[in-house]
């Protein structure tokens, strides 16, 4: 069974640009969550998508957005990149986001903003 | 809002020895879930062990076990017979059972575990 796949693994962007990150969940999983990991702020919840709908959202500015497709694959987009957006972005999938069994994470996308 | 605190930024253990990582949390909820995740240099967060708050019995997964003290809001992880492959960042995480926020994990700041020969 394939795991959670995140692409690309590494990305370098310039301030002011926008970026799109992709996450393919485990087959059959319908919930996809996104987290930002930085040395200063640690791991912070961005948002969760379930059945193509955003179900839960963290405290991030509107520059951070996402979507989910009918095959449960998810993308997150960051517009007008700032230096502080440099981080590891982790995606996690679960069957429905509500069961006890936790989440399976991908290996993340390392975004560097210069 | 819930918070998770890991007061040990770094820990070190000798191979084959036992180490305990601490985690405390703050919540007003009575039903919730707790997790320990491991993040090796490969960056992928790997679930180590999970605990349901309404279960008094401490969870165990092979060499990993927890000491869950609900009243004290404490959830420590014990690693027995430590192996070199256990070296990683360990994160404690909380998840509400409230259906409105159930999908969100709140993480602690992590404990870096070194395993020495």
PDB file of C-alpha atoms in Angstrom, chain A residues 4 9-10 31 33 35 37 43-45 48 55-56 88 90 97-110, chain B residues 33-35 37 39 42-47 50-52 55 91 95 98-109:
ATOM      1  CA  UNK A   4       1.372   9.591   1.488  1.00  0.00           C
ATOM      2  CA  UNK A   9      10.494  17.374  -2.046  1.00  0.00           C
ATOM      3  CA  UNK A  10      12.340  20.681  -2.238  1.00  0.00           C
ATOM      4  CA  UNK A  31      -9.185  13.370   4.795  1.00  0.00           C
ATOM      5  CA  UNK A  33      -4.535  17.828   6.574  1.00  0.00           C
ATOM      6  CA  UNK A  35       0.877  21.359   8.693  1.00  0.00           C
ATOM      7  CA  UNK A  37       6.836  23.066  10.563  1.00  0.00           C
ATOM      8  CA  UNK A  43       4.249  22.250  13.966  1.00  0.00           C
ATOM      9  CA  UNK A  44       1.141  24.244  13.220  1.00  0.00           C
ATOM     10  CA  UNK A  45      -2.115  23.105  11.664  1.00  0.00           C
ATOM     11  CA  UNK A  48      -8.057  19.963   6.619  1.00  0.00           C
ATOM     12  CA  UNK A  55     -13.605  21.211   7.161  1.00  0.00           C
ATOM     13  CA  UNK A  56     -11.198  22.822   9.577  1.00  0.00           C
ATOM     14  CA  UNK A  88       8.691  22.157   5.940  1.00  0.00           C
ATOM     15  CA  UNK A  90       3.711  18.240   5.899  1.00  0.00           C
ATOM     16  CA  UNK A  97     -10.053  12.639   9.985  1.00  0.00           C
ATOM     17  CA  UNK A  98     -12.188  11.634  12.944  1.00  0.00           C
ATOM     18  CA  UNK A  99     -11.190   8.085  13.854  1.00  0.00           C
ATOM     19  CA  UNK A 100      -8.810   7.240  16.637  1.00  0.00           C
ATOM     20  CA  UNK A 101      -6.129   5.773  14.481  1.00  0.00           C
ATOM     21  CA  UNK A 102      -4.236   8.951  13.872  1.00  0.00           C
ATOM     22  CA  UNK A 103      -2.788  10.170  10.677  1.00  0.00           C
ATOM     23  CA  UNK A 104      -0.191   9.003   8.198  1.00  0.00           C
ATOM     24  CA  UNK A 105       2.226  11.719   7.215  1.00  0.00           C
ATOM     25  CA  UNK A 106       4.198  12.279   4.068  1.00  0.00           C
ATOM     26  CA  UNK A 107       7.872  13.260   3.997  1.00  0.00           C
ATOM     27  CA  UNK A 108       7.029  16.882   3.392  1.00  0.00           C
ATOM     28  CA  UNK A 109       8.005  19.624   1.006  1.00  0.00           C
ATOM     29  CA  UNK A 110      10.867  21.834   2.095  1.00  0.00           C
TER      30      UNK A 110
ATOM     31  CA  UNK B  33      -6.682  11.321  22.088  1.00  0.00           C
ATOM     32  CA  UNK B  34      -2.958  11.512  22.640  1.00  0.00           C
ATOM     33  CA  UNK B  35      -0.185  10.454  20.321  1.00  0.00           C
ATOM     34  CA  UNK B  37       5.123  10.712  16.764  1.00  0.00           C
ATOM     35  CA  UNK B  39      10.427  12.280  13.106  1.00  0.00           C
ATOM     36  CA  UNK B  42      13.933  11.553   6.629  1.00  0.00           C
ATOM     37  CA  UNK B  43      11.355  14.115   7.881  1.00  0.00           C
ATOM     38  CA  UNK B  44       8.370  11.786   7.787  1.00  0.00           C
ATOM     39  CA  UNK B  45       6.324  11.805  10.975  1.00  0.00           C
ATOM     40  CA  UNK B  46       5.821   8.214  12.103  1.00  0.00           C
ATOM     41  CA  UNK B  47       3.149   7.258  14.613  1.00  0.00           C
ATOM     42  CA  UNK B  50      -1.651   6.341  20.707  1.00  0.00           C
ATOM     43  CA  UNK B  51      -3.874   6.559  23.741  1.00  0.00           C
ATOM     44  CA  UNK B  52      -7.579   7.167  24.197  1.00  0.00           C
ATOM     45  CA  UNK B  55      -9.052   4.188  28.639  1.00  0.00           C
ATOM     46  CA  UNK B  91       6.579  14.857  19.280  1.00  0.00           C
ATOM     47  CA  UNK B  95      -6.408  15.588  19.354  1.00  0.00           C
ATOM     48  CA  UNK B  98     -14.995  17.293  19.388  1.00  0.00           C
ATOM     49  CA  UNK B  99     -16.204  16.691  15.844  1.00  0.00           C
ATOM     50  CA  UNK B 100     -15.728  20.355  15.030  1.00  0.00           C
ATOM     51  CA  UNK B 101     -11.999  20.275  15.689  1.00  0.00           C
ATOM     52  CA  UNK B 102     -11.247  16.568  15.701  1.00  0.00           C
ATOM     53  CA  UNK B 103      -9.087  16.656  12.629  1.00  0.00           C
ATOM     54  CA  UNK B 104      -6.534  19.011  14.158  1.00  0.00           C
ATOM     55  CA  UNK B 105      -3.444  17.753  15.945  1.00  0.00           C
ATOM     56  CA  UNK B 106      -1.801  20.065  18.475  1.00  0.00           C
ATOM     57  CA  UNK B 107       1.880  19.265  18.842  1.00  0.00           C
ATOM     58  CA  UNK B 108       4.459  19.883  21.490  1.00  0.00           C
ATOM     59  CA  UNK B 109       7.812  21.408  20.619  1.00  0.00           C
TER      60      UNK B 109
END
